[in-house]
Amino acid sequence: MIFKKHKNKVYLTVTIVLFILYMIILFYKLSIVPTLFVDEANYANEVISFTHFGTDIHGFHHPVYFSSVWGQGQSILYSLIVRPIVKFFGFSFFTFRFPMTFLSLLLIGLLCGYIFYISRNYLATFLMMLAFVTSPGWYVMSRWVLDANIAPLFVSFSILALLFFFQRKKSSSKFIWFIISATLISFSAYGYVATWLYLPIFLTILFCYLYWKNLLPFKPIILYFSVITVLVLPLVYFAYNIFVKHITQPTKFLWFNISPLPQSRTSSLINFSGNVVNTMFHNIVTGFGMYVTGSDGLSRNTMPPFGMIFPWILIIFAIVGILYGKRVLPEKLNLIKTICIIALISFLPMTFIVVPNYTHWNLIHVPLIILCGFGMYIVAQKEKNQFGILLILILTILPMIFFVFQYFQESSPYRTGNIRQFSMKNTKAINQFMERKRKSYLFTSPVSRNFTYFRTYQKPIDHRQYLKLQEVKPEFKNRMGPIRKYGYLRDMCEFKTKYRGHRDYVLAISKVNAKQIETHNYIRLKPVKKFKDGKLIYTLNKATQK
């Protein structure tokens, strides 16, 4: 009886408490967990270069797209956001990751605030907050920097701005929000290559629907697409040069730098040779399967069986949110639901050609979480007593507590990583040790990948110095970046000719890695110095022939 009397205050209080608790655990140990993934290290070096020298690692002042270390390409959008923060506070992995975490929290706050503003529904607001803060994949995505993950945030902010446009009365205010929406969705195209295929489909269906429902006349739609066209012109020119002309030397569009990508960004697409129909069918089955099983096979994205969204939550509540609720949901929330459904329909063609993992399919995660939130509300409303809400809390809060607990364990894949993820603590300590051994080499394999981890802890260098630290070769060829050497680092392929027993060391990042090095090179390793970060033990070894 007391709860019924004060239930709105209870929902509001719990919503605020949930948000604060989520913010605390989102920032907890942000600078060291997860371990450093190779793409994040590459991106960090681009940001460090811009902060100190005003150019990317290849010396370009205004790149449309980073060529990155190996010519595989990385988007520029997140760097534009993080650079001022790093410039002001200095580089650390906390300052580097902070904007991604903050923008994730901002989206949750704005979305839940908007839902409350238009509906005055405390329960709907609370359950939408619950849907976001108990999404394991969203938590993981918000704590590290993968350049592609900024795109869904900007698409979501753009749609929010469009929703704000519909709520404004004054024409000047409506115009501002309309232009903001068009600008943000244009910027999202600079965040992830899949948006180049997705946005034309999504925006066409969305604006056809808005026009059909008399929510938006034809002239503003033309204005919206005109703004987008102007803002993405450099990106269009870039795509033309990369995928049509296949340029091998840098060029320019106005003041923008267009750099070659010897390793083009088609790795996220299926192989179009052979039986394409069979490949597409397998692709879509695998894609839907990863949401049902709670794993995409990549430890850096999530731990099975938790998934991007708990599978039991996704299967039950997202389906309820899609199929039901037109009469149950507050009327003003039905537009948000419809936009989410349009977003999912728009991504269907992508499911046939974009290789499935939680990163490649990240554009559907926000719509799915929102639909889960609406599904929870519909179920809670159908249950006249508090049993429905209690069941929802048990199905979400308890598994999320267990997931977060596992996330920070020393044995967690986010702490131990794999051969493509390095411990920040150990890497920093080894770099300090080697910089004191000025005449020594550190042998590791492969240098082409591992150097990027060490570079983040070294004194910033400009483009010319970067080229001097590696072997001399044409810069924009297939084998870009260091291959055999970088500063004090030497690749194990150089071991037989370059190793000097009294001076040099061999790096092993685990016992398994040490055995592999011994077997492959017919040598015996003797540890002389250990570096420990939880369960991660890196050793510097002396080597002798077997």
Coordinates of C-alpha atoms in Angstrom, one line a residue:
M1 CA 0.0 0.0 0.0
I2 CA 2.8 2.4 0.9
F3 CA 4.6 1.4 -2.4
K4 CA 1.5 2.2 -4.4
K5 CA 1.2 5.6 -2.8
H6 CA 4.8 6.6 -3.4
K7 CA 5.6 4.4 -6.4
N8 CA 6.5 7.3 -8.7
K9 CA 9.0 8.6 -6.2
V10 CA 10.4 5.1 -5.7
Y11 CA 10.8 4.6 -9.5
L12 CA 12.5 8.0 -9.9
T13 CA 14.9 7.4 -6.9
V14 CA 15.8 3.9 -8.2
T15 CA 16.4 5.3 -11.7
I16 CA 18.8 7.9 -10.4
V17 CA 20.6 5.5 -8.1
L18 CA 21.0 3.0 -10.9
F19 CA 22.5 5.6 -13.2
I20 CA 25.0 6.7 -10.5
L21 CA 26.0 3.1 -9.6
Y22 CA 26.4 2.4 -13.3
M23 CA 28.6 5.4 -13.8
I24 CA 30.8 4.4 -10.9
I25 CA 31.4 0.8 -12.2
L26 CA 31.8 2.2 -15.7
F27 CA 34.7 4.4 -14.7
Y28 CA 36.2 1.8 -12.2
K29 CA 39.7 0.8 -13.3
L30 CA 39.1 2.3 -16.7
S31 CA 42.7 3.0 -17.4
I32 CA 43.9 -0.7 -17.0
V33 CA 40.8 -2.9 -17.7
P34 CA 40.5 -4.1 -20.4
T35 CA 44.0 -4.9 -21.5
L36 CA 45.3 -3.0 -24.6
F37 CA 44.0 -4.3 -27.9
V38 CA 46.1 -3.7 -31.0
D39 CA 43.5 -1.5 -32.7
E40 CA 43.2 0.6 -29.6
A41 CA 47.0 1.0 -29.4
N42 CA 47.1 2.0 -33.1
Y43 CA 44.4 4.6 -32.5
A44 CA 46.1 5.9 -29.3
N45 CA 49.3 6.5 -31.3
E46 CA 47.3 8.5 -33.9
V47 CA 45.9 10.7 -31.1
I48 CA 49.3 11.2 -29.5
S49 CA 50.8 12.2 -32.8
F50 CA 48.0 14.8 -33.4
T51 CA 48.3 16.2 -29.9
H52 CA 52.0 16.8 -30.2
F53 CA 52.6 17.5 -33.9
G54 CA 49.2 18.3 -35.4
T55 CA 49.4 15.4 -37.8
D56 CA 48.6 11.7 -37.9
I57 CA 51.5 9.1 -37.8
H58 CA 51.9 9.6 -41.6
G59 CA 52.3 13.4 -41.4
F60 CA 48.8 14.4 -42.7
H61 CA 47.2 17.4 -41.1
H62 CA 43.6 16.9 -42.3
P63 CA 43.0 13.2 -43.1
V64 CA 39.5 12.1 -44.0
Y65 CA 40.4 8.6 -42.8
F66 CA 43.6 7.3 -41.0
S67 CA 45.7 5.1 -43.1
S68 CA 46.9 3.7 -39.8
V69 CA 49.9 1.5 -39.3
W70 CA 49.5 -1.2 -41.9
G71 CA 47.3 0.7 -44.3
Q72 CA 44.2 -1.1 -42.9
G73 CA 42.5 2.2 -42.1
Q74 CA 40.8 3.6 -39.0
S75 CA 38.1 6.2 -38.8
I76 CA 38.8 9.8 -37.6
L77 CA 35.6 10.7 -35.8
Y78 CA 36.6 9.7 -32.2
S79 CA 40.0 11.4 -32.6
L80 CA 38.3 14.7 -33.2
I81 CA 36.5 14.3 -29.9
V82 CA 39.4 13.0 -27.8
R83 CA 42.2 15.3 -29.0
P84 CA 41.2 18.4 -27.0
I85 CA 40.9 16.3 -23.8
V86 CA 44.3 14.7 -24.3
K87 CA 45.8 18.1 -25.3
F88 CA 44.5 19.7 -22.0
F89 CA 45.0 16.8 -19.5
G90 CA 47.9 14.9 -21.2
F91 CA 47.7 11.4 -22.6
S92 CA 46.8 8.5 -20.3
F93 CA 44.5 5.6 -21.1
F94 CA 42.0 7.2 -18.7
T95 CA 41.8 10.4 -20.7
F96 CA 41.9 8.5 -23.9
R97 CA 39.0 6.2 -23.0
F98 CA 37.0 8.9 -21.0
P99 CA 35.1 10.4 -24.0
M100 CA 33.8 7.0 -25.1
T101 CA 32.5 6.2 -21.6
F102 CA 31.1 9.7 -21.1
L103 CA 29.2 9.7 -24.4
S104 CA 27.7 6.3 -23.6
L105 CA 26.5 7.7 -20.2
L106 CA 25.3 10.9 -22.0
L107 CA 23.2 8.9 -24.4
I108 CA 21.6 6.9 -21.6
G109 CA 20.8 10.0 -19.7
L110 CA 19.4 11.9 -22.6
L111 CA 17.3 9.0 -23.9
C112 CA 15.8 8.3 -20.4
G113 CA 15.3 12.0 -19.8
Y114 CA 13.5 12.4 -23.1
I115 CA 11.2 9.4 -22.4
F116 CA 10.3 11.0 -19.1
Y117 CA 9.9 14.4 -20.6
I118 CA 7.4 13.4 -23.3
S119 CA 5.5 10.7 -21.3
R120 CA 5.8 11.6 -17.6
N121 CA 5.9 7.9 -17.1
Y122 CA 8.2 7.0 -14.2
L123 CA 8.0 3.2 -14.8
A124 CA 8.9 3.4 -18.5
T125 CA 11.8 5.7 -17.7
F126 CA 13.1 3.3 -14.9
L127 CA 12.8 0.2 -17.1
M128 CA 14.6 1.9 -20.1
M129 CA 17.4 2.8 -17.6
L130 CA 17.4 -0.8 -16.4
A131 CA 17.6 -2.1 -20.0
F132 CA 20.8 -0.1 -20.7
V133 CA 22.7 -0.6 -17.5
T134 CA 22.1 -4.3 -17.5
S135 CA 23.4 -4.8 -21.1
P136 CA 26.8 -6.5 -20.8
G137 CA 27.9 -5.7 -24.3
W138 CA 27.1 -2.1 -23.9
Y139 CA 29.1 -2.0 -20.7
V140 CA 32.1 -3.6 -22.5
M141 CA 31.8 -1.3 -25.6
S142 CA 31.8 1.8 -23.4
R143 CA 35.1 1.0 -21.6
W144 CA 37.5 0.8 -24.5
V145 CA 38.2 2.6 -27.7
L146 CA 37.4 0.9 -31.0
D147 CA 36.9 3.6 -33.6
A148 CA 33.9 1.9 -35.1
N149 CA 31.9 2.0 -31.9
I150 CA 31.6 5.8 -32.0
A151 CA 29.2 5.5 -35.0
P152 CA 26.2 4.0 -33.2
L153 CA 26.5 6.8 -30.6
F154 CA 26.3 9.5 -33.2
V155 CA 23.4 7.9 -35.1
S156 CA 21.6 7.7 -31.8
F157 CA 22.3 11.3 -30.9
S158 CA 21.1 12.3 -34.3
I159 CA 17.8 10.5 -33.9
L160 CA 17.4 12.1 -30.4
A161 CA 18.0 15.5 -32.0
L162 CA 15.3 14.7 -34.6
L163 CA 12.9 13.7 -31.8
F164 CA 13.7 17.0 -30.0
F165 CA 12.8 18.8 -33.3
F166 CA 9.3 17.3 -33.2
Q167 CA 8.8 18.5 -29.7
R168 CA 9.8 22.2 -30.3
K169 CA 7.2 24.9 -31.0
K170 CA 9.3 27.8 -32.2
S171 CA 10.4 27.6 -35.8
S172 CA 14.0 28.8 -35.0
S173 CA 14.4 26.1 -32.3
K174 CA 13.0 23.4 -34.7
F175 CA 15.4 24.5 -37.4
I176 CA 18.4 24.3 -35.1
W177 CA 17.5 20.8 -33.9
F178 CA 16.9 19.7 -37.5
I179 CA 20.3 20.8 -38.6
I180 CA 22.0 19.3 -35.6
S181 CA 20.4 16.0 -36.4
A182 CA 21.5 16.1 -40.0
T183 CA 25.0 17.1 -39.0
L184 CA 25.4 14.3 -36.4
I185 CA 24.2 11.6 -38.7
S186 CA 26.7 12.9 -41.4
F187 CA 29.5 12.7 -38.8
S188 CA 28.5 9.1 -38.0
A189 CA 29.6 8.2 -41.5
Y190 CA 33.1 9.2 -40.6
G191 CA 33.0 6.7 -37.7
Y192 CA 32.5 3.4 -39.3
V193 CA 32.6 2.0 -42.9
A194 CA 29.4 0.0 -42.5
T195 CA 27.4 3.2 -42.1
W196 CA 28.2 4.0 -45.7
L197 CA 25.9 1.1 -46.7
Y198 CA 23.4 1.3 -43.8
L199 CA 22.6 5.1 -43.6
P200 CA 21.1 5.5 -47.2
I201 CA 18.7 2.6 -46.5
F202 CA 17.8 3.7 -43.0
L203 CA 17.3 7.4 -43.8
T204 CA 15.3 6.6 -46.9
I205 CA 12.8 4.3 -45.1
L206 CA 12.7 6.6 -42.1
F207 CA 11.9 9.8 -44.0
C208 CA 9.4 7.9 -46.2
Y209 CA 7.6 6.9 -43.0
L210 CA 7.7 10.4 -41.6
Y211 CA 6.3 11.8 -44.8
W212 CA 3.6 9.2 -45.0
K213 CA 2.5 9.9 -41.4
N214 CA 2.5 13.7 -42.2
L215 CA 5.1 14.3 -39.5
L216 CA 7.5 15.9 -42.0
P217 CA 6.8 17.7 -45.3
F218 CA 8.9 17.2 -48.4
K219 CA 11.0 20.4 -48.3
P220 CA 12.7 19.8 -44.9
I221 CA 13.5 16.3 -46.1
I222 CA 15.3 17.7 -49.1
L223 CA 17.2 20.1 -46.8
Y224 CA 18.2 17.2 -44.5
F225 CA 19.6 15.2 -47.3
S226 CA 21.3 18.3 -48.8
V227 CA 23.2 18.9 -45.5
I228 CA 24.3 15.3 -45.4
T229 CA 25.5 15.4 -49.0
V230 CA 27.6 18.5 -48.4
L231 CA 29.1 17.2 -45.2
V232 CA 30.0 13.7 -46.5
L233 CA 31.5 14.9 -49.8
P234 CA 35.2 14.4 -48.6
L235 CA 34.3 10.9 -47.5
V236 CA 32.6 10.1 -50.9
Y237 CA 35.8 11.4 -52.7
F238 CA 37.9 9.2 -50.4
A239 CA 35.8 6.1 -51.1
Y240 CA 36.0 6.8 -54.8
N241 CA 39.8 7.0 -54.7
I242 CA 40.2 3.9 -52.5
F243 CA 37.7 1.5 -54.0
V244 CA 37.5 2.7 -57.6
K245 CA 40.8 4.3 -58.5
H246 CA 42.8 2.2 -56.0
I247 CA 45.3 5.0 -55.4
T248 CA 48.8 4.2 -54.2
Q249 CA 49.9 7.7 -53.4
P250 CA 48.3 10.4 -51.2
T251 CA 46.1 13.0 -52.8
K252 CA 43.8 15.9 -51.7
F253 CA 40.2 17.0 -51.8
L254 CA 40.2 20.7 -51.0
W255 CA 42.2 20.9 -47.8
F256 CA 41.5 17.3 -46.8
N257 CA 44.2 14.6 -47.1
I258 CA 43.2 11.4 -48.9
S259 CA 45.7 8.6 -47.9
P260 CA 46.0 5.2 -49.6
L261 CA 44.8 2.0 -47.9
P262 CA 46.9 -0.9 -49.2
Q263 CA 45.0 -3.1 -46.8
S264 CA 41.4 -2.0 -47.7
R265 CA 38.5 -2.0 -45.3
T266 CA 36.7 -4.9 -47.0
S267 CA 37.7 -7.4 -44.2
S268 CA 34.4 -6.7 -42.5
L269 CA 32.5 -8.0 -45.6
I270 CA 32.0 -11.6 -46.7
N271 CA 34.0 -13.3 -49.4
F272 CA 32.1 -12.7 -52.7
S273 CA 33.9 -15.5 -54.5
G274 CA 32.5 -19.1 -54.8
N275 CA 29.0 -19.9 -53.7
V276 CA 27.9 -16.4 -52.6
V277 CA 24.3 -17.5 -51.8
N278 CA 25.5 -20.2 -49.4
T279 CA 28.0 -17.8 -47.8
M280 CA 25.2 -15.2 -47.3
F281 CA 22.9 -17.8 -45.8
H282 CA 25.6 -19.0 -43.4
N283 CA 26.4 -15.4 -42.6
I284 CA 22.9 -14.5 -41.5
V285 CA 22.4 -17.7 -39.5
T286 CA 25.7 -17.1 -37.7
G287 CA 24.8 -13.5 -37.0
F288 CA 21.4 -14.3 -35.4
G289 CA 23.1 -17.2 -33.6
M290 CA 25.5 -15.0 -31.8
Y291 CA 22.6 -13.1 -30.1
V292 CA 20.9 -16.3 -29.1
T293 CA 24.0 -18.0 -27.8
G294 CA 25.4 -14.8 -26.2
S295 CA 28.8 -15.0 -27.9
D296 CA 30.4 -13.8 -31.1
G297 CA 33.6 -15.8 -30.5
L298 CA 35.7 -12.7 -29.7
S299 CA 36.7 -12.4 -26.0
R300 CA 37.3 -8.7 -26.2
N301 CA 33.6 -8.1 -27.0
T302 CA 31.8 -10.1 -24.3
M303 CA 31.9 -13.3 -22.3
P304 CA 29.5 -16.2 -23.2
P305 CA 26.7 -16.6 -22.3
F306 CA 26.1 -13.0 -21.5
G307 CA 26.2 -11.6 -25.0
M308 CA 25.6 -8.0 -26.1
I309 CA 22.2 -8.3 -24.3
F310 CA 21.4 -11.2 -22.1
P311 CA 19.9 -13.7 -24.6
W312 CA 16.9 -14.5 -22.3
I313 CA 16.2 -10.7 -22.1
L314 CA 16.6 -10.2 -25.9
I315 CA 14.5 -13.2 -26.9
I316 CA 11.6 -12.4 -24.5
F317 CA 11.4 -8.6 -24.2
A318 CA 12.7 -7.4 -27.6
I319 CA 10.1 -9.6 -29.3
V320 CA 7.4 -8.3 -26.9
G321 CA 8.6 -4.8 -27.6
I322 CA 8.3 -5.3 -31.4
L323 CA 5.0 -7.2 -31.6
Y324 CA 3.0 -5.7 -28.8
G325 CA 2.4 -2.5 -27.0
K326 CA 0.7 -0.1 -29.4
R327 CA -2.1 0.3 -26.9
V328 CA 0.0 -0.2 -23.7
L329 CA 2.9 2.1 -24.5
P330 CA 2.3 5.8 -24.0
E331 CA 1.3 7.2 -27.4
K332 CA 4.4 9.5 -27.7
L333 CA 6.7 6.6 -27.2
N334 CA 5.4 4.7 -30.2
L335 CA 7.4 6.9 -32.6
I336 CA 10.6 5.8 -30.8
K337 CA 9.6 2.2 -31.1
T338 CA 8.8 2.6 -34.8
I339 CA 12.2 4.2 -35.5
C340 CA 13.9 1.3 -33.7
I341 CA 12.0 -1.2 -35.9
I342 CA 12.9 0.8 -39.0
A343 CA 16.6 0.6 -37.9
L344 CA 16.4 -3.2 -37.6
I345 CA 14.7 -3.6 -41.0
S346 CA 17.3 -1.3 -42.6
F347 CA 20.1 -3.5 -41.3
L348 CA 18.6 -6.7 -42.7
P349 CA 20.5 -6.3 -46.1
M350 CA 23.7 -5.8 -44.1
T351 CA 23.2 -9.2 -42.3
F352 CA 23.8 -11.0 -45.6
I353 CA 27.2 -9.3 -46.4
V354 CA 28.7 -7.9 -43.2
V355 CA 30.7 -10.5 -41.3
P356 CA 28.9 -11.1 -38.0
N357 CA 30.4 -10.0 -34.7
Y358 CA 29.2 -7.5 -32.1
T359 CA 31.5 -4.8 -33.5
H360 CA 30.5 -5.2 -37.2
W361 CA 26.8 -5.3 -36.3
N362 CA 27.0 -2.6 -33.7
L363 CA 24.4 -0.3 -35.5
I364 CA 21.5 -2.4 -34.2
H365 CA 22.5 -2.6 -30.6
V366 CA 20.8 0.6 -29.4
P367 CA 17.5 -0.2 -31.1
L368 CA 17.6 -3.7 -29.6
I369 CA 18.2 -2.3 -26.1
I370 CA 15.4 0.3 -26.5
L371 CA 13.0 -2.4 -27.7
C372 CA 13.9 -4.6 -24.7
G373 CA 13.2 -1.6 -22.4
F374 CA 9.7 -1.2 -24.0
G375 CA 9.1 -4.9 -23.8
M376 CA 9.9 -4.8 -20.1
Y377 CA 7.4 -2.0 -19.7
I378 CA 4.7 -3.9 -21.6
V379 CA 5.2 -7.0 -19.4
A380 CA 5.2 -4.9 -16.2
Q381 CA 2.0 -3.1 -17.3
K382 CA 0.2 -6.4 -18.1
E383 CA 1.0 -7.7 -14.6
K384 CA -1.3 -5.7 -12.3
N385 CA 0.7 -6.7 -9.2
Q386 CA 4.4 -6.2 -8.7
F387 CA 5.4 -9.8 -9.8
G388 CA 6.3 -8.7 -13.3
I389 CA 8.7 -6.0 -12.1
L390 CA 10.2 -8.4 -9.6
L391 CA 10.8 -11.0 -12.3
I392 CA 12.4 -8.4 -14.6
L393 CA 14.8 -7.3 -11.8
I394 CA 15.8 -10.9 -11.1
L395 CA 16.4 -11.6 -14.8
T396 CA 18.6 -8.5 -15.2
I397 CA 20.2 -7.2 -12.0
L398 CA 21.5 -10.5 -10.7
P399 CA 23.2 -11.7 -13.9
M400 CA 24.7 -8.2 -14.4
I401 CA 26.2 -8.2 -10.9
F402 CA 27.7 -11.6 -11.7
F403 CA 29.0 -10.4 -15.1
V404 CA 30.7 -7.3 -13.7
F405 CA 32.2 -9.4 -10.9
Q406 CA 33.7 -11.7 -13.5
Y407 CA 34.8 -8.8 -15.7
F408 CA 37.3 -7.6 -13.2
Q409 CA 38.6 -11.0 -12.1
E410 CA 42.3 -11.6 -12.8
S411 CA 41.4 -14.6 -14.9
S412 CA 38.8 -12.6 -16.9
P413 CA 39.6 -12.4 -20.7
Y414 CA 39.4 -8.6 -20.2
R415 CA 42.4 -8.9 -17.9
T416 CA 44.3 -11.7 -19.5
G417 CA 43.6 -10.9 -23.2
N418 CA 45.3 -12.9 -25.9
I419 CA 48.2 -12.4 -28.2
R420 CA 46.6 -9.3 -29.7
Q421 CA 46.0 -7.7 -26.2
F422 CA 48.9 -6.5 -24.0
S423 CA 49.0 -5.5 -20.4
M424 CA 49.5 -1.8 -20.0
K425 CA 51.4 -2.2 -16.7
N426 CA 53.8 -4.8 -18.1
T427 CA 54.4 -3.0 -21.4
K428 CA 55.1 0.3 -19.6
A429 CA 57.6 -1.4 -17.2
I430 CA 59.4 -3.3 -20.0
N431 CA 59.7 -0.1 -22.0
Q432 CA 61.3 1.7 -19.1
F433 CA 63.7 -1.2 -18.5
M434 CA 64.7 -1.3 -22.2
E435 CA 65.2 2.5 -22.4
R436 CA 67.8 2.2 -19.7
K437 CA 69.6 -0.6 -21.8
R438 CA 70.4 1.7 -24.6
K439 CA 72.6 -0.8 -26.5
S440 CA 70.3 -3.8 -26.1
Y441 CA 67.6 -5.2 -28.4
L442 CA 64.4 -6.8 -27.4
F443 CA 63.3 -9.7 -29.7
T444 CA 59.6 -10.2 -30.1
S445 CA 57.2 -11.6 -32.7
P446 CA 55.8 -10.0 -34.6
V447 CA 57.4 -6.6 -34.4
S448 CA 54.9 -5.4 -37.0
R449 CA 52.1 -5.7 -34.4
N450 CA 53.9 -5.5 -31.0
F451 CA 55.7 -2.3 -31.6
T452 CA 52.5 -0.3 -31.4
Y453 CA 51.9 -1.3 -27.8
F454 CA 55.4 -0.1 -26.8
R455 CA 55.1 3.1 -28.8
T456 CA 52.2 4.4 -26.7
Y457 CA 54.6 4.5 -23.7
Q458 CA 57.6 6.0 -25.5
K459 CA 58.4 9.7 -26.1
P460 CA 56.1 11.0 -28.9
I461 CA 57.8 11.2 -32.3
D462 CA 56.8 12.8 -35.5
H463 CA 56.3 11.2 -38.9
R464 CA 60.0 11.5 -40.0
Q465 CA 61.3 10.1 -36.8
Y466 CA 58.8 7.2 -37.0
L467 CA 60.1 6.2 -40.4
K468 CA 63.8 6.4 -39.2
L469 CA 63.1 3.8 -36.5
Q470 CA 62.1 1.1 -39.0
E471 CA 63.6 -0.3 -42.1
V472 CA 63.7 1.9 -45.2
K473 CA 61.0 1.1 -47.7
P474 CA 58.2 2.8 -49.7
E475 CA 55.6 4.0 -47.2
F476 CA 52.3 3.1 -48.9
K477 CA 53.0 -0.4 -50.1
N478 CA 51.4 -3.7 -49.0
R479 CA 53.9 -4.2 -46.1
M480 CA 53.4 -0.9 -44.4
G481 CA 54.8 -0.2 -40.9
P482 CA 57.8 -1.8 -39.2
I483 CA 58.4 -5.4 -40.2
R484 CA 61.8 -6.4 -38.8
K485 CA 62.8 -3.6 -36.4
Y486 CA 61.5 -0.6 -34.5
G487 CA 63.8 1.2 -32.2
Y488 CA 65.1 -1.4 -29.7
L489 CA 62.6 -4.0 -30.9
R490 CA 63.7 -6.7 -33.3
D491 CA 61.6 -9.4 -34.9
M492 CA 62.4 -13.1 -34.0
C493 CA 63.1 -13.7 -37.7
E494 CA 66.3 -11.6 -37.1
F495 CA 67.3 -13.7 -34.1
K496 CA 69.9 -15.9 -35.8
T497 CA 71.8 -13.0 -37.3
K498 CA 71.2 -10.1 -34.8
Y499 CA 71.0 -11.7 -31.3
R500 CA 73.9 -10.8 -29.0
G501 CA 73.7 -13.0 -25.9
H502 CA 75.4 -10.6 -23.5
R503 CA 73.2 -7.7 -24.4
D504 CA 69.9 -8.7 -25.8
Y505 CA 66.6 -10.2 -24.5
V506 CA 63.7 -12.3 -25.8
L507 CA 60.2 -11.3 -24.7
A508 CA 57.7 -14.0 -23.8
I509 CA 54.2 -13.0 -22.8
S510 CA 53.2 -16.4 -21.3
K511 CA 54.6 -19.9 -20.7
V512 CA 52.8 -21.1 -23.9
N513 CA 54.4 -18.2 -25.9
A514 CA 57.8 -19.1 -24.5
K515 CA 57.4 -22.8 -25.5
Q516 CA 56.3 -21.6 -29.0
I517 CA 59.4 -19.4 -29.3
E518 CA 61.7 -22.2 -28.2
T519 CA 60.1 -24.8 -30.6
H520 CA 60.1 -22.5 -33.6
N521 CA 63.6 -21.1 -33.2
Y522 CA 65.3 -24.2 -31.7
I523 CA 66.5 -22.3 -28.7
R524 CA 66.2 -22.6 -24.9
L525 CA 65.0 -19.6 -22.9
K526 CA 66.2 -18.6 -19.5
P527 CA 64.1 -16.0 -17.7
V528 CA 66.2 -13.2 -16.2
K529 CA 63.5 -10.6 -15.4
K530 CA 59.7 -10.9 -14.7
F531 CA 56.9 -8.4 -15.0
K532 CA 53.6 -9.2 -13.4
D533 CA 50.1 -7.8 -13.8
G534 CA 47.6 -10.0 -12.1
K535 CA 47.9 -13.4 -13.8
L536 CA 49.8 -11.9 -16.8
I537 CA 53.5 -12.6 -16.4
Y538 CA 55.9 -11.3 -19.1
T539 CA 59.5 -12.4 -19.0
L540 CA 62.7 -11.1 -20.5
N541 CA 64.8 -14.1 -21.4
K542 CA 68.4 -14.9 -22.4
A543 CA 68.5 -17.5 -25.2
T544 CA 70.9 -20.4 -25.9
Q545 CA 71.0 -22.9 -28.7
K546 CA 69.5 -26.3 -27.9

